[in-house]
Backbone as numpy.savetxt, mean C-alpha at the origin, in Angstrom:
# Nx Ny Nz CAx CAy CAz Cx Cy Cz
4.56 5.40 9.25 5.07 6.02 8.15 4.82 7.34 7.78
3.33 7.73 8.80 3.20 9.30 8.14 4.75 10.14 7.72
5.60 10.08 9.35 6.90 10.66 9.88 8.03 10.09 8.16
8.27 8.96 8.07 8.72 8.57 6.94 8.95 9.11 6.02
7.41 9.40 5.42 7.17 9.97 4.00 7.51 11.03 4.48
6.80 11.78 4.95 7.44 13.52 4.99 8.94 13.74 5.35
9.49 12.68 5.88 11.39 13.21 5.82 11.17 12.58 4.66
10.87 11.90 3.25 11.44 11.45 2.41 10.98 12.43 1.28
9.91 12.96 1.25 9.73 14.00 0.50 10.61 15.56 0.74
11.20 15.50 2.56 11.98 16.52 2.31 13.46 16.79 1.51
13.55 15.14 2.25 15.03 14.61 1.13 14.82 15.05 -0.50
14.28 14.58 -0.95 13.95 14.45 -2.69 13.82 15.82 -3.28
14.87 15.66 -4.29 15.11 17.05 -4.75 13.95 17.51 -5.65
12.89 16.27 -6.35 11.72 16.90 -6.86 10.67 17.26 -6.15
10.87 17.02 -5.08 9.35 17.16 -4.65 9.49 18.19 -3.30
8.44 18.60 -3.10 8.42 19.62 -1.66 6.71 18.73 -0.60
7.24 19.42 0.68 6.70 18.76 1.22 5.59 20.26 1.89
4.12 20.45 1.32 3.35 21.43 1.35 2.68 21.03 2.68
2.19 20.34 3.03 1.13 19.78 4.10 1.22 19.23 5.27
0.73 18.99 6.23 0.73 17.79 6.88 -0.63 18.30 8.05
-1.24 16.76 7.57 -2.55 17.02 8.32 -2.26 15.90 9.49
-2.64 16.39 11.09 -2.04 16.20 12.33 -3.30 16.18 12.85
-3.36 15.28 14.38 -4.70 15.18 14.98 -4.70 15.66 16.29
-2.96 15.92 16.34 -3.18 16.80 17.79 -1.53 17.43 17.97
-1.56 17.84 19.12 -0.23 19.54 19.57 0.64 18.28 19.45
1.01 17.06 19.94 2.00 16.41 20.00 2.52 15.82 18.56
1.70 15.62 18.00 2.26 15.27 16.36 2.68 16.83 15.68
1.71 17.78 15.73 1.87 18.92 15.65 4.03 19.50 15.89
4.01 18.69 16.91 5.35 19.32 17.55 6.63 18.88 16.42
6.14 17.76 15.63 6.79 16.87 15.58 7.72 17.91 14.17
6.85 18.68 13.30 6.76 19.65 12.06 7.37 21.02 12.40
7.99 21.01 14.06 8.38 22.79 14.27 9.76 23.64 13.39
9.45 24.38 13.32 10.69 24.92 12.16 10.84 24.83 11.43
9.68 24.25 10.87 9.18 24.29 9.02 8.38 24.82 8.85
8.51 26.49 8.78 7.47 27.08 8.52 7.17 26.93 7.14
7.24 26.61 6.17 7.09 26.46 4.76 6.53 25.28 4.56
6.10 24.60 5.97 5.27 23.65 5.77 3.79 23.85 6.58
2.53 24.07 6.17 1.00 23.84 6.53 1.05 22.83 7.21
0.92 22.45 8.97 0.33 21.88 9.87 -0.92 21.82 10.21
-1.69 21.15 10.06 -2.72 21.99 10.55 -3.69 20.32 11.06
-5.08 20.65 11.63 -6.13 19.94 12.13 -6.83 20.07 11.07
-6.81 21.21 10.39 -7.53 21.10 9.37 -7.74 20.62 7.57
-8.17 19.83 7.56 -7.78 18.99 6.83 -8.03 19.04 5.01
-9.32 20.03 4.90 -9.42 20.64 4.13 -8.14 21.69 3.57
-7.76 22.16 4.51 -6.58 23.14 4.48 -5.56 22.61 4.10
-5.54 21.41 4.65 -3.91 20.89 4.05 -4.30 20.34 2.77
-5.22 19.87 2.07 -5.86 19.34 0.75 -5.59 20.25 -0.10
-5.71 21.60 0.57 -6.55 22.35 -0.41 -4.74 23.07 -1.06
-3.52 22.92 -0.01 -1.74 23.05 -0.28 -1.29 22.28 -0.75
-1.76 21.48 -1.14 -1.16 20.18 -1.88 -1.15 19.83 -3.34
-0.39 18.80 -4.06 -0.81 18.94 -5.34 -0.75 17.38 -5.55
-0.58 16.53 -4.78 -1.10 14.94 -4.24 -1.21 14.78 -2.80
-1.55 14.39 -2.48 -1.90 13.50 -1.19 -1.32 11.95 -0.78
-1.14 11.63 0.23 0.22 10.59 0.68 -1.19 10.26 2.31
-1.37 9.49 2.19 -2.01 9.10 3.19 -1.43 7.39 3.82
-0.86 7.49 5.09 -0.53 6.04 6.02 -1.52 6.46 7.25
-2.59 7.30 6.97 -3.06 6.93 8.86 -3.39 5.46 8.73
-5.22 5.72 9.37 -6.04 4.73 10.65 -6.29 4.49 9.42
-7.34 3.07 8.85 -9.16 3.27 8.28 -10.23 3.92 9.15
-10.33 4.70 10.19 -11.09 5.31 11.17 -10.92 7.29 9.96
-9.83 7.13 9.71 -9.70 8.22 9.24 -9.73 8.55 7.29
-10.33 6.82 6.70 -10.27 7.12 5.28 -11.53 8.09 4.98
-12.53 7.80 5.36 -13.80 8.37 4.68 -13.65 9.92 4.87
-12.88 10.51 5.74 -12.67 11.93 6.01 -11.39 12.42 4.98
-10.32 11.43 4.89 -9.44 11.64 3.87 -9.76 11.56 1.86
-10.53 11.10 1.91 -11.57 10.60 0.39 -11.86 11.49 0.51
-13.17 12.13 1.37 -13.88 13.22 1.25 -13.12 14.47 0.01
-11.85 14.95 1.57 -11.58 16.18 1.22 -10.44 16.03 -0.33
-10.31 14.80 -0.55 -9.33 14.76 -1.71 -10.56 15.14 -2.66
-11.67 14.45 -2.95 -12.48 14.31 -4.27 -13.27 15.72 -4.03
-13.46 16.46 -3.05 -14.03 17.90 -2.94 -13.18 18.97 -3.27
-11.50 18.80 -3.42 -10.88 19.66 -3.67 -9.91 18.43 -4.96
-10.36 17.85 -5.21 -9.95 17.25 -6.81 -8.43 16.98 -6.42
-7.85 16.16 -5.70 -6.50 16.00 -5.25 -5.99 14.50 -5.30
-5.03 14.31 -6.20 -5.09 12.65 -6.67 -4.47 11.98 -5.36
-4.58 10.94 -5.01 -4.50 10.52 -3.91 -3.79 9.32 -3.97
-2.52 8.93 -2.89 -1.93 7.51 -2.92 -2.18 6.77 -1.62
-2.98 5.73 -1.00 -3.31 5.47 0.37 -2.58 4.13 0.66
-1.69 4.11 1.19 -0.68 2.54 1.83 -1.76 2.27 3.08
-2.93 2.62 3.11 -3.97 2.73 4.91 -3.77 1.01 4.48
-3.82 0.22 5.39 -3.95 -1.58 5.76 -5.04 -1.61 6.30
-5.69 -2.88 6.39 -7.25 -3.23 6.76 -8.29 -2.54 6.89
-8.43 -2.05 5.69 -9.73 -1.27 5.10 -10.96 -2.21 4.97
-11.92 -2.20 5.84 -13.23 -3.24 5.53 -14.06 -2.80 4.20
-14.38 -3.84 3.77 -15.13 -3.95 2.96 -15.82 -2.38 2.29
-16.63 -2.34 3.17 -17.69 -0.77 2.90 -16.42 0.36 2.72
-15.22 0.44 3.68 -13.99 1.53 3.07 -13.84 1.36 1.96
-13.14 -0.05 1.14 -12.88 -0.21 -0.56 -13.94 0.48 -1.23
-15.03 0.60 -0.67 -16.45 0.91 -1.51 -15.87 2.78 -1.73
-15.91 3.02 -0.48 -15.62 4.71 -0.44 -14.41 4.24 -1.30
-13.57 3.86 -1.89 -12.31 3.93 -2.42 -12.89 3.89 -3.92
-13.40 2.98 -4.25 -13.96 3.02 -5.60 -14.44 3.99 -6.34
-15.44 4.91 -5.01 -16.71 5.52 -5.61 -16.00 6.87 -5.39
-14.63 7.31 -4.80 -13.86 8.00 -4.67 -12.75 8.17 -6.58
-12.51 6.78 -6.59 -11.80 6.61 -7.91 -12.56 7.06 -9.25
-14.17 7.38 -9.10 -14.71 7.70 -10.13 -14.42 9.42 -10.49
-14.12 9.84 -9.27 -13.50 11.41 -9.50 -12.15 11.88 -9.64
-11.40 11.15 -8.76 -10.22 11.89 -8.30 -9.17 10.06 -9.35
-8.23 10.33 -9.73 -7.24 8.86 -9.34 -6.92 8.81 -8.32
-6.71 7.22 -7.99 -5.97 6.90 -6.45 -5.03 5.72 -6.91
-3.93 5.67 -6.12 -3.12 4.18 -5.82 -3.42 3.90 -4.65
-3.90 2.59 -4.94 -4.35 1.84 -3.64 -3.57 0.76 -3.32
-2.73 1.07 -2.38 -2.29 -0.91 -2.15 -1.91 -0.97 -0.72
-1.73 -2.32 -0.42 -1.65 -3.03 0.78 -0.01 -2.53 1.21
0.83 -2.67 0.19 1.95 -3.06 0.71 2.40 -1.97 -0.81
3.37 -1.17 -0.44 4.49 0.13 -1.22 5.12 -0.29 -2.23
5.64 -1.36 -1.69 7.29 -1.88 -1.92 7.24 -2.43 -3.20
8.56 -1.84 -3.89 8.19 -2.31 -5.67 8.54 -3.22 -5.74
9.56 -4.15 -5.07 9.53 -5.69 -5.09 8.13 -6.36 -4.77
6.98 -5.90 -3.79 6.03 -6.65 -4.00 5.29 -6.81 -5.02
5.14 -5.38 -5.62 4.84 -5.17 -7.19 4.96 -6.10 -7.98
6.29 -6.01 -8.14 7.23 -7.38 -9.46 6.39 -8.58 -9.02
6.50 -8.94 -7.42 6.58 -10.29 -7.44 5.13 -10.44 -7.00
4.07 -9.90 -7.14 2.47 -9.71 -7.79 2.40 -10.07 -8.91
2.69 -9.51 -9.64 2.76 -9.90 -11.01 3.23 -11.39 -11.39
4.60 -11.79 -10.92 5.23 -13.10 -11.15 4.07 -13.85 -10.74
3.70 -13.88 -9.37 3.03 -14.74 -8.58 1.50 -15.08 -9.75
0.87 -13.74 -10.04 0.33 -14.29 -10.86 0.19 -15.47 -12.49
1.34 -15.02 -12.99 1.88 -15.39 -13.76 2.31 -16.94 -13.62
2.52 -17.11 -13.00 2.93 -18.48 -12.47 1.57 -19.06 -12.21
1.10 -18.66 -11.17 -0.29 -19.65 -10.86 -1.11 -19.66 -12.13
-1.13 -18.69 -12.99 -2.02 -18.81 -14.59 -1.26 -20.08 -15.18
-0.16 -20.01 -15.06 1.19 -21.05 -15.79 0.44 -22.63 -15.48
1.00 -22.66 -14.07 0.99 -24.10 -13.67 -0.03 -24.92 -13.48
-1.41 -23.92 -13.12 -2.80 -24.15 -13.01 -2.98 -24.98 -11.79
-3.93 -26.16 -11.66 -4.64 -26.26 -10.22 -3.68 -27.51 -9.80
-3.16 -28.28 -10.69 -2.83 -29.23 -9.77 -1.52 -28.97 -8.96
-1.13 -27.27 -9.05 0.27 -27.19 -8.25 -0.47 -26.38 -6.55
-0.60 -27.19 -5.70 -0.88 -26.71 -3.80 -0.22 -25.24 -3.97
-0.48 -24.42 -3.43 -0.24 -22.93 -2.85 -0.77 -22.98 -1.42
1.17 -22.31 -1.14 1.08 -22.10 0.48 1.57 -20.41 0.29
0.93 -19.71 0.92 1.74 -18.30 0.89 2.02 -18.48 2.56
3.66 -17.68 2.70 4.63 -17.82 4.16 4.39 -16.49 4.57
4.33 -15.50 5.71 4.35 -14.95 6.25 5.27 -14.38 7.20
6.39 -13.44 7.62 6.96 -13.63 8.63 6.93 -12.18 9.40
6.74 -11.75 10.01 6.54 -10.53 10.48 6.55 -10.10 12.00
7.15 -9.00 13.02 7.63 -8.54 13.82 6.19 -8.84 14.90
6.46 -9.06 16.28 5.86 -9.72 17.35 4.76 -8.51 17.42
5.21 -7.19 17.18 4.42 -6.65 17.14 2.75 -6.61 16.64
3.00 -6.98 15.31 1.97 -6.52 13.86 0.68 -7.45 14.66
-0.52 -6.77 14.61 -1.50 -7.65 14.95 -2.29 -8.75 13.89
-2.26 -8.21 12.95 -3.31 -8.88 11.90 -2.37 -10.21 11.10
-3.68 -10.94 11.04 -2.65 -12.29 10.62 -3.76 -13.08 9.99
-3.67 -13.38 8.86 -2.25 -13.14 7.91 -1.82 -11.66 7.20
-0.61 -11.29 7.48 -0.71 -9.67 6.35 -1.57 -9.90 5.55
-1.67 -8.34 5.29 -2.22 -7.62 4.29 -1.48 -7.76 2.92
0.11 -7.94 3.03 0.29 -7.91 1.73 0.41 -10.30 1.62
0.12 -10.35 2.50 0.26 -12.51 2.11 -1.34 -12.05 1.21
-2.49 -11.64 2.23 -3.96 -11.82 1.42 -3.71 -11.01 0.15
-3.00 -10.18 -0.41 -2.95 -9.56 -1.30 -2.53 -10.96 -2.33
-1.63 -11.20 -2.17 -0.62 -12.04 -2.76 -1.82 -13.15 -3.16
-2.46 -13.99 -2.41 -3.75 -15.22 -2.19 -4.70 -14.04 -2.95
-4.91 -13.59 -2.87 -6.10 -13.03 -3.88 -5.35 -13.19 -5.39
-4.36 -11.99 -5.56 -3.31 -12.63 -6.89 -3.77 -14.18 -8.05
-3.53 -14.75 -6.64 -3.46 -16.53 -6.94 -5.29 -16.91 -7.66
-5.96 -16.62 -6.54 -7.00 -16.80 -6.86 -7.41 -15.84 -8.18
-7.22 -15.03 -8.76 -8.00 -14.05 -9.70 -7.42 -15.00 -10.97
-5.81 -15.53 -11.10 -4.42 -15.96 -12.06 -5.66 -17.45 -12.29
-6.33 -18.29 -11.97 -6.94 -19.31 -11.40 -8.47 -18.81 -11.45
-8.91 -18.02 -11.26 -10.28 -17.85 -11.30 -11.53 -18.71 -10.04
-10.36 -18.84 -8.72 -10.96 -19.95 -7.29 -10.76 -18.24 -6.71
-11.17 -19.56 -5.33 -12.03 -18.09 -4.13 -10.73 -18.52 -4.18
-10.40 -17.24 -2.76 -8.99 -16.74 -2.40 -8.78 -17.27 -1.19
-10.24 -17.88 -0.25 -10.30 -18.09 0.80 -9.36 -20.03 0.91
-9.49 -20.41 -0.19 -8.88 -22.06 -0.16 -7.43 -22.04 0.16
-6.99 -21.04 -0.25 -5.07 -20.74 -0.03 -4.57 -20.64 0.91
-3.82 -22.03 1.33 -3.20 -21.75 2.65 -2.24 -20.83 3.68
-2.60 -20.59 4.37 -1.11 -19.44 4.87 -0.69 -19.87 5.68
0.50 -19.60 6.23 1.24 -19.78 7.28 1.85 -18.57 7.94
1.40 -18.46 8.85 1.86 -17.23 9.65 3.34 -16.98 10.92
4.19 -16.55 10.77 5.27 -16.53 11.79 5.02 -14.71 12.63
5.80 -15.25 13.79 5.55 -13.57 14.23 6.88 -13.63 15.02
7.81 -13.17 14.76 9.26 -13.51 15.69 9.90 -11.89 15.46
10.54 -11.01 16.84 11.62 -10.41 16.94 11.36 -9.44 16.35
12.19 -8.54 15.20 11.60 -7.20 14.62 11.72 -7.48 14.03
11.56 -8.53 12.65 10.83 -8.58 11.62 10.68 -7.94 10.57
11.09 -7.10 9.28 9.88 -6.02 9.31 8.91 -6.87 8.10
9.51 -7.51 7.37 8.44 -8.29 6.78 9.18 -9.27 6.00
8.69 -10.56 5.69 9.17 -11.63 4.64 7.62 -12.51 4.42
7.82 -12.71 2.98 7.02 -13.63 2.40 7.61 -14.24 1.34
6.60 -15.49 1.17 7.13 -16.15 -0.12 5.68 -16.78 -0.19
5.76 -17.07 -1.97 4.69 -18.24 -2.85 4.96 -19.49 -2.70
4.46 -20.77 -2.45 5.12 -22.03 -2.55 3.95 -22.22 -3.36
4.53 -22.51 -4.79 3.77 -23.89 -5.38 4.31 -24.89 -5.39
3.80 -25.73 -5.36 3.89 -27.84 -4.85 3.20 -28.41 -5.54
3.28 -29.58 -6.40 3.03 -30.74 -6.84 3.59 -31.99 -6.42
3.10 -33.06 -7.19 3.53 -34.03 -6.64 5.15 -34.57 -7.00
5.59 -33.15 -7.76 7.06 -33.66 -8.85 8.23 -32.69 -8.94
7.53 -31.16 -8.12 8.46 -30.43 -7.97 7.92 -29.52 -7.46
8.75 -28.00 -7.07 8.06 -27.11 -5.97 9.19 -25.36 -6.51
8.13 -24.52 -6.31 8.86 -23.42 -6.99 8.30 -22.39 -5.98
9.35 -21.44 -5.51 9.31 -20.99 -3.99 9.71 -19.08 -4.78
8.40 -18.45 -4.93 8.77 -17.39 -5.20 8.83 -16.00 -3.68
10.10 -15.52 -3.59 9.86 -14.71 -1.98 10.49 -13.34 -2.08
9.92 -12.87 -1.14 10.73 -11.42 -1.46 11.10 -10.96 0.25
11.58 -10.09 1.28 12.45 -10.10 2.15 12.43 -7.88 2.27
12.08 -7.83 3.24 11.99 -6.21 3.02 13.36 -6.24 4.43
14.21 -5.12 4.70 15.05 -4.73 5.22 15.27 -3.86 6.24
14.50 -2.73 5.59 13.86 -1.46 6.34 12.44 -1.12 5.76
11.68 -0.45 6.62 10.44 0.11 6.55 10.44 1.18 5.14
11.42 1.78 5.15 11.72 2.40 4.48 11.04 2.30 2.66
11.31 0.91 2.56 11.01 0.57 1.08 9.77 1.22 0.99
8.55 1.11 2.04 7.21 1.48 1.76 7.33 3.28 1.60
8.08 4.12 2.02 8.03 5.56 1.78 8.87 5.53 0.33
10.04 4.80 -0.02 10.37 5.09 -1.57 8.63 5.05 -2.24
8.39 3.69 -2.09 7.34 3.12 -2.94 6.48 4.12 -3.17
5.66 5.02 -1.80 4.80 5.92 -2.00 5.49 7.32 -2.97
6.46 8.03 -2.94 6.90 8.56 -3.52 7.32 8.00 -4.76
7.23 7.17 -5.36 7.42 6.57 -7.03 5.49 6.91 -7.07
4.84 6.25 -6.43 3.40 6.64 -7.11 2.90 7.97 -6.86
2.93 8.71 -6.28 3.07 10.34 -6.09 3.72 10.54 -6.99
4.44 10.58 -7.77 5.08 11.47 -8.71 4.17 10.80 -10.41
3.85 9.57 -10.03 3.19 9.03 -11.07 1.35 9.27 -11.33
1.11 9.05 -10.23 -0.35 9.46 -10.11 -0.82 11.13 -10.38
0.09 11.44 -10.02 -0.52 13.46 -10.43 -1.29 13.16 -11.91
-0.49 12.52 -12.96 -1.14 12.82 -14.53 -2.01 11.94 -14.73
-2.84 10.93 -14.10 -3.29 9.99 -14.32 -4.58 10.33 -13.81
-5.78 10.15 -15.08 -6.93 10.23 -15.11 -7.82 9.54 -14.06
-8.86 10.29 -13.89 -9.76 9.03 -12.26 -9.48 8.15 -12.91
-9.52 7.11 -11.60 -9.54 5.77 -11.69 -8.42 5.08 -10.60
-8.72 3.23 -10.10 -8.13 3.24 -8.69 -7.15 2.71 -9.19
-6.14 2.30 -8.99 -4.56 1.92 -9.59 -4.13 1.07 -8.48
-2.95 0.22 -8.85 -2.40 -0.49 -8.13 -0.86 -0.12 -7.94
-0.35 -0.38 -7.22 1.61 -0.46 -7.87 1.90 -1.32 -9.48
0.98 -2.06 -9.04 1.80 -2.79 -10.61 1.33 -2.15 -11.22
0.47 -1.04 -11.66 -0.01 -0.04 -12.71 0.96 1.19 -12.87
1.29 1.31 -11.58 3.06 2.23 -11.12 3.94 1.75 -11.78
4.53 0.62 -12.05 5.72 0.11 -12.29 5.18 -0.34 -13.76
4.02 -0.39 -14.14 4.14 -0.89 -15.28 4.34 -2.32 -15.86
3.92 -3.20 -14.35 4.50 -4.68 -15.04 3.31 -5.94 -15.05
1.86 -5.26 -14.75 0.96 -6.02 -15.36 0.98 -6.62 -16.60
């Protein structure tokens, strides 16, 4: 995703790729010829060169990214999935000092779906059983997906219940970028709310939308629902 984000920034009329944090020489070679871009293993130098940070790396890098963002007071867009409760705590503490947009899915459509699902869960009440169906490519390791868990947490928050009680249906096939459906079923009717991704470019597009928005926000932790003002 990092390369897709970098390419999207370069293609945007109102944004400029200032710097890239890389782990090795192979990654650095992808940016050869872009002399105006700082490409470095020195995270502090990379952060100082930028106005807004976008992180799609790995959970193992989260502490380092957050530390540098706080040291240099740079707002952050974080789309790293699979964060532990301890790493989530690091996000919360960093948000006391800087503005952070964190979301397990940067898609604009998922942000809207999340808001709709919360309203539906609250309105329909506990007599409707909830299932969350998700389908991804065969290479995806986590199951249920972070997005499915996010939607389940939204249902639970709207109902004041435990997210662990929600039934998840998981499928892995082909090269499917991502499909999610939240199904509300009662004895007499069924409501299905769903979203599908045709290309992973949607995540880069969402990250850039969040980066434009977060630069002007006060310290705090935000999600894509706040970015789109759909709460």
